[in-house]
Amino acid sequence: MPDSHRIEALPKLVGQTVAVRGWVMTTRSSGKIAFVVLRDGTGYLQAVVSKKDVPDAAWEAFGRLTQETSIEVRGALRADARAPGGVELQASDLGILGASADFPITPKEHGTAFLFEHRHLWLRSRRQVAIARVRHEVIQAIRDFFHERGFVLVDTPILTGSIGEHAGTLFATDYFDLGKAYLAQTGQLYVEAAAAALGKVYCFGPTFRAEKSKTRRHLTEFWMVEPEVAWNDSNDNMKLQEDFVSYIIARCLERRKTELAELERDTAPLERVAPPFPRVSYTEAVEKLKALGSEMEWGRDLGGDEETLLAKQFDRPVMVYDYPRAVKAFYMKANPADPRTVLNNDCLAPEGYGEIIGGSQREDDYDKLLARIRAEGLPEEAYGWYLDLRKYGTFVHSGFGLGVERTVAWICGIPHIREAIAFPRTLYKLWP
Ligand code: NSS
């Protein structure tokens, strides 16, 4: 195919004649002058087609343009302050590459169910393109943050033999003669092993939870980044989290202004995200919630409503630490000051987005960890290797997991996390 340019590159080419390929969003015409707005994923461009300036075939092709027809337009670029991207193309030729009859998603309102059935086409809409670009920035920021700080990426397995978090939310599959394999709920146990090899590590990949929950915060497949650091205690762990979250937000504010504007995101609450984040112990959180009229009792995990109510009391993300042992995973270190609790924390995002991070200092005492594995009824033989980390040079270590979709939903200001991933998987959704 002959050379063409991406729309994002056009502002630098004003005065030149270029060809652009893309998909038709809208057309309008008044007699002998016509307009077509196209998109190519990198931007939006208006082309002006004057009957007198184009071959008859091009004028005739314009008449056949429908929403999402793929086309090539050639012409001279001129500056136009009112146009998207500041340029407009005066067409000298236009050709259809692929027809599009009756595109199902029209500019009118559609219901959510309909849109998700057409997710493969809905991805082309302006809002969805903006969300995808913010997600990309979040992921790039995550990688840069750890790379700049000397962390080593360690890819952990997706097919696993041991339960990472909760027995209740496992996807299992038959694994040859070795019994059941589980889809990873977390890479944590493996990065703990890698932290003893490399000091500062992280894994980043898809994780799976057979969550029967229908909330706007749960997917069955979601992306999680999990750093793990040798010699960090719970306090250091929270420090790393606030620096990390602040870095991601700052990056998006700096580099994704256009997309956040497209999403009509009020960025004022995001601009307040800077260390230090307020810290509240679980016990204090229960007292606060009761004072605010909640039915919360000491010993229960915080639910979505409680997280929202609590987070509303602060102008930036809040750290809730030292939860009751009974509601948290087996690997968290018992709190020496109060053995009913563990040295963990959740990071709650403001504006009703709730928990975006769960983290903890890990139990580094062999006997205590074994006792927890037994108390939870976990199959001991599957954890021999994990217990070894406490047998050969045990070490203070901590880490956390940040859910990408919850973070993207918060930054974009979208109500449901299923729009924060291209092809969401939920209790009801396996297609497309
Ligand atoms: O279950 S977590 O709280 N913690 C872990 O998995 C630890 N193994 C992390 C670690 O210490 N290395 O999940 C962490 C985050 C949580 O705060 C959410 O942001 C996200 O992962 N998460 C989810 N996002 C979407 N859907 C579901 N179902 C989900 N579950 C957790």
Short mmCIF file of C-alpha atoms and ligand atoms in Angstrom, two decimals:
data_model
loop_
_atom_site.label_atom_id
_atom_site.label_comp_id
_atom_site.label_asym_id
_atom_site.label_seq_id
_atom_site.Cartn_x
_atom_site.Cartn_y
_atom_site.Cartn_z
CA MET A 1 0.00 0.00 0.00
CA PRO A 2 1.22 3.53 -0.64
CA ASP A 3 2.45 5.62 2.29
CA SER A 4 -0.07 7.12 4.64
CA HIS A 5 0.12 9.02 7.89
CA ARG A 6 -1.42 8.45 11.29
CA ILE A 7 -3.69 11.27 12.45
CA GLU A 8 -1.51 11.95 15.52
CA ALA A 9 1.38 12.91 13.19
CA LEU A 10 -0.60 15.43 11.12
CA PRO A 11 -0.12 18.65 13.15
CA LYS A 12 3.57 18.64 12.15
CA LEU A 13 2.70 18.25 8.45
CA VAL A 14 0.56 21.36 7.88
CA GLY A 15 0.97 22.59 4.30
CA GLN A 16 1.81 19.14 2.93
CA THR A 17 -0.28 16.70 0.92
CA VAL A 18 -0.85 13.45 2.79
CA ALA A 19 -2.94 10.31 2.69
CA VAL A 20 -4.79 9.12 5.80
CA ARG A 21 -6.61 5.83 6.37
CA GLY A 22 -9.29 5.40 8.95
CA TRP A 23 -12.93 4.76 9.74
CA VAL A 24 -15.85 7.11 9.13
CA MET A 25 -17.51 8.54 12.21
CA THR A 26 -19.89 11.10 10.69
CA THR A 27 -20.59 12.77 7.39
CA ARG A 28 -22.58 15.84 6.38
CA SER A 29 -22.91 17.75 3.17
CA SER A 30 -24.42 20.95 1.88
CA GLY A 31 -24.69 20.78 -1.88
CA LYS A 32 -21.27 20.73 -3.46
CA ILE A 33 -19.25 20.71 -0.26
CA ALA A 34 -19.12 17.75 2.10
CA PHE A 35 -17.43 16.87 5.38
CA VAL A 36 -16.30 13.56 6.78
CA VAL A 37 -14.89 13.01 10.26
CA LEU A 38 -12.69 9.97 10.53
CA ARG A 39 -10.73 8.28 13.27
CA ASP A 40 -7.75 5.97 13.09
CA GLY A 41 -7.18 5.20 16.78
CA THR A 42 -4.50 7.87 17.13
CA GLY A 43 -6.85 10.81 16.67
CA TYR A 44 -9.79 12.41 14.90
CA LEU A 45 -9.68 14.33 11.62
CA GLN A 46 -12.14 16.32 9.58
CA ALA A 47 -11.74 16.17 5.80
CA VAL A 48 -13.48 18.65 3.55
CA VAL A 49 -14.54 17.30 0.15
CA SER A 50 -15.47 19.87 -2.52
CA LYS A 51 -17.13 18.43 -5.61
CA LYS A 52 -15.02 20.63 -7.89
CA ASP A 53 -11.71 19.53 -6.35
CA VAL A 54 -12.08 15.73 -6.45
CA PRO A 55 -12.56 13.15 -9.23
CA ASP A 56 -16.19 12.10 -9.89
CA ALA A 57 -15.47 8.67 -8.42
CA ALA A 58 -14.40 10.24 -5.12
CA TRP A 59 -17.53 12.42 -4.96
CA GLU A 60 -19.65 9.35 -5.69
CA ALA A 61 -17.76 7.39 -3.00
CA PHE A 62 -18.53 10.11 -0.47
CA GLY A 63 -22.23 9.51 -1.14
CA ARG A 64 -21.83 5.88 -0.13
CA LEU A 65 -20.04 6.52 3.18
CA THR A 66 -21.72 5.09 6.24
CA GLN A 67 -20.61 4.90 9.86
CA GLU A 68 -17.42 2.78 10.18
CA THR A 69 -16.70 2.52 6.46
CA SER A 70 -12.92 2.29 6.15
CA ILE A 71 -11.50 4.84 3.72
CA GLU A 72 -8.39 6.49 2.42
CA VAL A 73 -8.43 10.27 1.95
CA ARG A 74 -5.70 12.23 0.27
CA GLY A 75 -5.30 15.99 0.39
CA ALA A 76 -3.60 19.10 1.68
CA LEU A 77 -3.42 19.79 5.41
CA ARG A 78 -4.21 23.22 6.72
CA ALA A 79 -4.19 24.60 10.24
CA ASP A 80 -7.62 25.14 11.78
CA ALA A 81 -7.70 26.05 15.44
CA ARG A 82 -11.31 24.80 15.83
CA ALA A 83 -10.61 21.35 14.39
CA PRO A 84 -9.64 18.38 16.58
CA GLY A 85 -5.84 18.23 16.63
CA GLY A 86 -5.76 21.72 15.08
CA VAL A 87 -5.68 20.56 11.45
CA GLU A 88 -8.16 19.93 8.64
CA LEU A 89 -7.65 18.11 5.39
CA GLN A 90 -8.81 19.54 2.06
CA ALA A 91 -9.44 16.36 0.09
CA SER A 92 -8.13 15.85 -3.41
CA ASP A 93 -9.20 12.21 -3.51
CA LEU A 94 -11.17 9.71 -1.44
CA GLY A 95 -11.61 5.95 -1.81
CA ILE A 96 -13.55 3.29 0.05
CA LEU A 97 -11.47 0.41 1.45
CA GLY A 98 -14.19 -1.51 3.28
CA ALA A 99 -17.94 -0.94 3.29
CA SER A 100 -19.91 -0.95 6.57
CA ALA A 101 -23.65 -1.52 6.31
CA ASP A 102 -25.83 -0.95 9.39
CA PHE A 103 -23.15 -0.58 12.05
CA PRO A 104 -24.98 -1.72 15.18
CA ILE A 105 -23.71 1.01 17.52
CA THR A 106 -25.18 4.31 16.42
CA PRO A 107 -24.67 7.72 17.99
CA LYS A 108 -27.95 7.30 19.91
CA GLU A 109 -28.06 5.84 23.45
CA HIS A 110 -27.73 2.07 23.85
CA GLY A 111 -28.22 -0.07 26.95
CA THR A 112 -25.19 -1.51 28.73
CA ALA A 113 -26.13 -5.12 27.93
CA PHE A 114 -26.32 -4.32 24.21
CA LEU A 115 -23.01 -2.52 24.27
CA PHE A 116 -21.25 -5.41 26.03
CA GLU A 117 -22.66 -7.90 23.50
CA HIS A 118 -20.99 -5.71 20.88
CA ARG A 119 -17.85 -5.09 22.89
CA HIS A 120 -15.65 -5.91 19.85
CA LEU A 121 -17.22 -2.96 18.01
CA TRP A 122 -17.91 -0.74 21.01
CA LEU A 123 -14.13 -0.55 21.59
CA ARG A 124 -14.02 1.91 18.67
CA SER A 125 -16.07 4.58 20.43
CA ARG A 126 -14.39 7.74 21.68
CA ARG A 127 -14.85 6.98 25.37
CA GLN A 128 -13.61 3.42 25.03
CA VAL A 129 -10.56 4.54 23.08
CA ALA A 130 -9.81 7.09 25.83
CA ILE A 131 -10.13 4.43 28.56
CA ALA A 132 -7.84 2.05 26.66
CA ARG A 133 -5.21 4.75 26.38
CA VAL A 134 -5.39 5.58 30.09
CA ARG A 135 -5.05 1.85 30.86
CA HIS A 136 -1.98 1.70 28.66
CA GLU A 137 -0.46 4.66 30.53
CA VAL A 138 -1.20 3.05 33.91
CA ILE A 139 0.56 -0.14 32.85
CA GLN A 140 3.54 1.69 31.39
CA ALA A 141 3.80 3.79 34.57
CA ILE A 142 3.74 0.62 36.69
CA ARG A 143 6.62 -0.89 34.73
CA ASP A 144 8.62 2.35 34.75
CA PHE A 145 8.14 2.86 38.49
CA PHE A 146 9.63 -0.52 39.36
CA HIS A 147 12.27 -0.45 36.66
CA GLU A 148 13.52 2.96 37.82
CA ARG A 149 13.81 1.62 41.37
CA GLY A 150 15.84 -1.45 40.50
CA PHE A 151 13.11 -4.07 40.84
CA VAL A 152 13.43 -7.21 38.72
CA LEU A 153 10.37 -8.50 36.88
CA VAL A 154 9.74 -12.17 37.61
CA ASP A 155 6.97 -13.87 35.65
CA THR A 156 5.05 -16.29 37.85
CA PRO A 157 3.04 -19.27 36.65
CA ILE A 158 -0.63 -19.09 35.78
CA LEU A 159 -1.15 -22.82 36.26
CA THR A 160 -0.40 -23.50 39.90
CA GLY A 161 -0.51 -26.34 42.41
CA SER A 162 -1.11 -24.35 45.60
CA ILE A 163 -3.96 -22.10 46.58
CA GLY A 164 -2.71 -18.51 46.77
CA GLU A 165 -5.53 -16.71 48.53
CA HIS A 166 -8.86 -18.41 49.24
CA ALA A 167 -9.99 -21.95 48.54
CA GLY A 168 -13.46 -20.60 47.78
CA THR A 169 -12.65 -18.73 44.58
CA LEU A 170 -10.51 -21.15 42.55
CA PHE A 171 -10.80 -22.09 38.92
CA ALA A 172 -9.55 -25.67 38.64
CA THR A 173 -8.68 -27.80 35.67
CA ASP A 174 -7.47 -31.40 35.31
CA TYR A 175 -3.72 -31.51 34.97
CA PHE A 176 -2.57 -34.80 33.38
CA ASP A 177 -1.63 -37.35 36.08
CA LEU A 178 -0.91 -34.67 38.68
CA GLY A 179 -4.46 -34.00 39.78
CA LYS A 180 -5.91 -30.49 39.83
CA ALA A 181 -4.20 -27.35 38.63
CA TYR A 182 -5.56 -23.96 39.66
CA LEU A 183 -5.53 -20.73 37.70
CA ALA A 184 -3.37 -18.33 39.72
CA GLN A 185 -5.25 -16.08 42.15
CA THR A 186 -1.96 -14.32 42.82
CA GLY A 187 1.72 -14.60 41.95
CA GLN A 188 2.66 -13.68 45.50
CA LEU A 189 3.94 -16.98 46.85
CA TYR A 190 6.33 -17.19 43.91
CA VAL A 191 7.59 -13.62 44.16
CA GLU A 192 8.32 -14.31 47.82
CA ALA A 193 10.72 -17.02 46.67
CA ALA A 194 12.16 -14.68 44.04
CA ALA A 195 12.64 -11.87 46.61
CA ALA A 196 15.13 -14.09 48.46
CA ALA A 197 17.02 -14.46 45.17
CA LEU A 198 16.84 -10.89 43.85
CA GLY A 199 15.91 -8.61 46.77
CA LYS A 200 13.30 -6.42 45.03
CA VAL A 201 11.00 -8.08 42.53
CA TYR A 202 7.55 -7.82 41.02
CA CYS A 203 5.25 -9.91 38.92
CA PHE A 204 2.56 -8.53 36.65
CA GLY A 205 -0.05 -10.61 34.96
CA PRO A 206 -3.60 -11.82 34.77
CA THR A 207 -5.07 -13.42 37.88
CA PHE A 208 -8.25 -15.40 38.28
CA ARG A 209 -10.95 -15.54 40.93
CA ALA A 210 -14.11 -17.55 40.63
CA GLU A 211 -15.94 -14.70 42.38
CA LYS A 212 -19.67 -15.16 42.41
CA SER A 213 -19.95 -11.47 43.30
CA LYS A 214 -21.90 -9.26 40.96
CA THR A 215 -20.48 -5.99 42.24
CA ARG A 216 -19.08 -3.25 40.06
CA ARG A 217 -15.65 -3.98 41.56
CA HIS A 218 -15.23 -7.65 40.67
CA LEU A 219 -14.02 -9.48 37.59
CA THR A 220 -13.19 -13.18 37.33
CA GLU A 221 -10.04 -12.33 35.36
CA PHE A 222 -8.13 -9.19 36.27
CA TRP A 223 -4.59 -7.86 36.03
CA MET A 224 -2.57 -7.43 39.16
CA VAL A 225 0.93 -6.10 39.80
CA GLU A 226 2.64 -7.55 42.85
CA PRO A 227 5.93 -6.21 44.18
CA GLU A 228 7.74 -8.10 46.93
CA VAL A 229 10.65 -6.62 48.89
CA ALA A 230 13.14 -8.33 51.18
CA TRP A 231 13.66 -6.48 54.49
CA ASN A 232 10.61 -4.22 54.10
CA ASP A 233 8.25 -4.34 57.07
CA SER A 234 4.58 -3.39 56.92
CA ASN A 235 5.38 0.26 57.45
CA ASP A 236 7.90 0.34 54.57
CA ASN A 237 5.31 -1.50 52.50
CA MET A 238 2.74 1.27 52.99
CA LYS A 239 5.37 3.88 52.12
CA LEU A 240 6.11 2.10 48.85
CA GLN A 241 2.39 1.93 48.06
CA GLU A 242 1.76 5.64 48.52
CA ASP A 243 4.75 6.55 46.37
CA PHE A 244 3.59 4.06 43.74
CA VAL A 245 -0.04 5.18 43.58
CA SER A 246 1.00 8.84 43.51
CA TYR A 247 3.43 8.13 40.66
CA ILE A 248 0.76 6.42 38.55
CA ILE A 249 -1.74 9.24 39.07
CA ALA A 250 0.82 11.96 38.31
CA ARG A 251 1.80 10.18 35.09
CA CYS A 252 -1.78 9.99 33.86
CA LEU A 253 -2.45 13.64 34.76
CA GLU A 254 0.66 14.66 32.88
CA ARG A 255 0.37 12.49 29.77
CA ARG A 256 -3.34 11.68 29.39
CA LYS A 257 -4.95 15.10 29.69
CA THR A 258 -6.76 14.69 26.38
CA GLU A 259 -8.23 11.33 27.33
CA LEU A 260 -9.29 12.49 30.81
CA ALA A 261 -10.97 15.50 29.19
CA GLU A 262 -12.70 13.20 26.69
CA LEU A 263 -14.00 11.21 29.69
CA GLU A 264 -15.10 14.48 31.37
CA ARG A 265 -13.10 13.46 34.42
CA ASP A 266 -12.91 16.11 37.14
CA THR A 267 -9.19 15.88 37.82
CA ALA A 268 -9.21 17.94 41.05
CA PRO A 269 -9.51 14.85 43.33
CA LEU A 270 -6.67 13.18 41.41
CA GLU A 271 -4.43 16.22 41.77
CA ARG A 272 -4.65 15.86 45.57
CA VAL A 273 -3.12 12.36 45.47
CA ALA A 274 0.31 12.77 47.08
CA PRO A 275 2.14 11.18 50.00
CA PRO A 276 1.64 10.80 52.86
CA PHE A 277 -1.71 9.00 52.73
CA PRO A 278 -3.68 9.05 55.97
CA ARG A 279 -3.32 5.83 58.00
CA VAL A 280 -6.04 4.36 60.15
CA SER A 281 -5.85 1.07 62.03
CA TYR A 282 -8.69 -1.36 61.41
CA THR A 283 -9.76 -0.92 65.03
CA GLU A 284 -9.90 2.88 64.62
CA ALA A 285 -11.74 2.41 61.33
CA VAL A 286 -14.46 0.35 63.06
CA GLU A 287 -14.88 3.08 65.68
CA LYS A 288 -15.07 5.79 63.01
CA LEU A 289 -17.64 3.80 61.03
CA LYS A 290 -19.80 3.25 64.10
CA ALA A 291 -19.65 6.97 64.86
CA LEU A 292 -20.83 7.59 61.29
CA GLY A 293 -23.86 5.38 61.88
CA SER A 294 -22.63 2.13 60.30
CA GLU A 295 -23.54 -1.28 61.74
CA MET A 296 -19.90 -2.36 61.46
CA GLU A 297 -18.64 -4.73 64.18
CA TRP A 298 -15.02 -5.47 65.12
CA GLY A 299 -14.02 -8.77 63.47
CA ARG A 300 -15.87 -8.37 60.18
CA ASP A 301 -14.10 -7.50 56.94
CA LEU A 302 -14.93 -4.09 55.52
CA GLY A 303 -17.52 -4.37 52.77
CA GLY A 304 -17.84 -2.07 49.77
CA ASP A 305 -20.25 0.28 51.57
CA GLU A 306 -18.02 0.58 54.62
CA GLU A 307 -14.97 1.23 52.43
CA THR A 308 -16.84 3.99 50.61
CA LEU A 309 -18.09 5.59 53.83
CA LEU A 310 -14.65 5.50 55.43
CA ALA A 311 -12.79 6.73 52.34
CA LYS A 312 -15.21 9.69 52.07
CA GLN A 313 -13.74 11.07 55.29
CA PHE A 314 -10.41 11.77 53.54
CA ASP A 315 -9.31 13.83 50.56
CA ARG A 316 -6.86 11.23 49.23
CA PRO A 317 -6.43 7.44 49.38
CA VAL A 318 -6.43 6.03 52.91
CA MET A 319 -4.45 3.13 54.36
CA VAL A 320 -6.34 0.82 56.70
CA TYR A 321 -3.92 -1.47 58.54
CA ASP A 322 -3.81 -4.40 60.99
CA TYR A 323 -7.03 -6.26 60.20
CA PRO A 324 -8.33 -9.21 62.24
CA ARG A 325 -6.46 -12.37 61.36
CA ALA A 326 -9.69 -14.28 60.84
CA VAL A 327 -10.74 -12.28 57.76
CA LYS A 328 -7.36 -12.26 56.01
CA ALA A 329 -5.17 -14.74 54.14
CA PHE A 330 -3.02 -17.37 55.88
CA TYR A 331 0.37 -15.89 54.88
CA MET A 332 0.08 -12.56 56.74
CA LYS A 333 2.37 -12.01 59.70
CA ALA A 334 0.79 -12.11 63.13
CA ASN A 335 0.94 -8.71 64.83
CA PRO A 336 3.31 -9.11 67.81
CA ALA A 337 1.50 -6.26 69.59
CA ASP A 338 -1.95 -7.82 69.16
CA PRO A 339 -2.08 -11.42 67.91
CA ARG A 340 -5.78 -11.09 67.03
CA THR A 341 -4.59 -8.96 64.10
CA VAL A 342 -2.08 -9.25 61.25
CA LEU A 343 0.48 -6.80 59.81
CA ASN A 344 -1.40 -5.98 56.66
CA ASN A 345 -3.06 -3.03 54.97
CA ASP A 346 -5.58 -2.20 52.31
CA CYS A 347 -5.36 1.04 50.34
CA LEU A 348 -8.81 2.53 49.72
CA ALA A 349 -9.29 4.92 46.83
CA PRO A 350 -11.51 7.96 47.29
CA GLU A 351 -14.76 8.78 45.44
CA GLY A 352 -16.33 5.41 46.22
CA TYR A 353 -13.79 3.28 44.34
CA GLY A 354 -12.79 1.28 47.43
CA GLU A 355 -9.89 -1.11 47.80
CA ILE A 356 -7.29 -0.86 45.06
CA ILE A 357 -4.43 -2.48 46.99
CA GLY A 358 -4.14 -5.35 49.44
CA GLY A 359 -0.74 -5.88 51.00
CA SER A 360 1.04 -7.31 54.02
CA GLN A 361 4.20 -8.27 55.79
CA ARG A 362 4.53 -12.03 55.42
CA GLU A 363 4.70 -14.57 58.21
CA ASP A 364 8.42 -15.39 58.36
CA ASP A 365 8.30 -17.83 61.28
CA TYR A 366 8.24 -21.45 60.12
CA ASP A 367 6.14 -22.82 62.97
CA LYS A 368 3.59 -20.01 62.94
CA LEU A 369 3.14 -20.30 59.18
CA LEU A 370 2.72 -24.08 59.37
CA ALA A 371 0.16 -23.63 62.12
CA ARG A 372 -1.79 -21.18 59.93
CA ILE A 373 -1.72 -23.55 56.95
CA ARG A 374 -3.08 -26.32 59.17
CA ALA A 375 -5.68 -24.10 60.81
CA GLU A 376 -7.01 -23.09 57.39
CA GLY A 377 -7.20 -26.74 56.32
CA LEU A 378 -4.88 -26.10 53.35
CA PRO A 379 -3.11 -29.17 51.89
CA GLU A 380 0.24 -29.08 53.71
CA GLU A 381 2.14 -31.02 51.05
CA ALA A 382 1.45 -28.29 48.48
CA TYR A 383 3.21 -25.72 50.68
CA GLY A 384 6.48 -27.57 51.37
CA TRP A 385 8.39 -25.31 48.98
CA TYR A 386 6.78 -22.18 50.44
CA LEU A 387 7.70 -23.26 53.97
CA ASP A 388 11.29 -23.82 52.78
CA LEU A 389 11.61 -20.02 52.42
CA ARG A 390 11.25 -19.90 56.24
CA LYS A 391 13.67 -22.78 56.70
CA TYR A 392 16.63 -21.51 54.67
CA GLY A 393 17.50 -18.01 55.81
CA THR A 394 14.10 -16.64 56.71
CA PHE A 395 13.75 -12.90 56.20
CA VAL A 396 11.41 -10.02 56.93
CA HIS A 397 9.55 -9.27 53.70
CA SER A 398 6.45 -7.51 52.48
CA GLY A 399 4.57 -6.86 49.33
CA PHE A 400 1.22 -5.92 47.89
CA GLY A 401 -1.07 -6.35 44.93
CA LEU A 402 -2.63 -3.48 42.98
CA GLY A 403 -5.59 -4.30 40.76
CA VAL A 404 -5.19 -2.62 37.36
CA GLU A 405 -8.89 -2.44 36.45
CA ARG A 406 -9.94 -0.86 39.75
CA THR A 407 -7.15 1.68 39.39
CA VAL A 408 -8.08 2.48 35.79
CA ALA A 409 -11.78 2.79 36.69
CA TRP A 410 -10.91 5.24 39.46
CA ILE A 411 -8.60 7.36 37.31
CA CYS A 412 -11.12 7.44 34.44
CA GLY A 413 -14.03 8.07 36.81
CA ILE A 414 -16.09 5.24 35.31
CA PRO A 415 -18.64 3.56 37.54
CA HIS A 416 -17.99 -0.11 36.69
CA ILE A 417 -14.63 -1.86 36.30
CA ARG A 418 -15.78 -3.97 33.37
CA GLU A 419 -15.16 -0.99 31.06
CA ALA A 420 -11.54 -0.80 32.28
CA ILE A 421 -10.49 -3.91 30.33
CA ALA A 422 -11.01 -4.62 26.64
CA PHE A 423 -12.79 -7.96 27.02
CA PRO A 424 -14.07 -8.31 30.59
CA ARG A 425 -14.74 -11.66 32.20
CA THR A 426 -17.44 -11.79 34.85
CA LEU A 427 -19.91 -14.30 36.21
CA TYR A 428 -22.10 -13.59 33.18
CA LYS A 429 -19.59 -12.76 30.52
CA LEU A 430 -17.45 -15.08 28.43
CA TRP A 431 -18.19 -13.57 25.00
CA PRO A 432 -16.97 -11.80 22.96
O1 NSS B 1 -6.71 -10.39 47.12
S1 NSS B 1 -5.94 -9.17 47.21
O2 NSS B 1 -6.41 -8.19 48.17
N1 NSS B 1 -4.42 -9.49 47.60
C1 NSS B 1 -3.65 -10.39 46.94
O3 NSS B 1 -4.00 -11.05 45.99
C2 NSS B 1 -2.23 -10.49 47.47
N2 NSS B 1 -1.68 -11.79 47.09
C3 NSS B 1 -1.41 -9.35 46.93
C4 NSS B 1 -0.02 -9.35 47.46
O4 NSS B 1 0.17 -9.06 48.64
N3 NSS B 1 0.97 -9.70 46.64
O5 NSS B 1 -5.97 -8.51 45.78
C5 NSS B 1 -5.18 -7.37 45.53
C6 NSS B 1 -5.93 -6.39 44.65
C7 NSS B 1 -7.19 -5.82 45.27
O6 NSS B 1 -6.89 -4.74 46.14
C8 NSS B 1 -7.96 -5.37 44.04
O7 NSS B 1 -7.45 -4.14 43.55
C9 NSS B 1 -7.61 -6.46 43.06
O8 NSS B 1 -6.38 -7.03 43.47
N4 NSS B 1 -8.66 -7.48 43.00
C10 NSS B 1 -9.61 -7.55 42.06
N5 NSS B 1 -9.86 -6.77 41.00
C11 NSS B 1 -10.88 -7.10 40.20
N6 NSS B 1 -11.68 -8.17 40.40
C12 NSS B 1 -11.47 -8.98 41.47
N7 NSS B 1 -12.23 -10.06 41.64
C13 NSS B 1 -10.39 -8.69 42.35
N8 NSS B 1 -9.89 -9.27 43.47
C14 NSS B 1 -8.84 -8.53 43.85
#
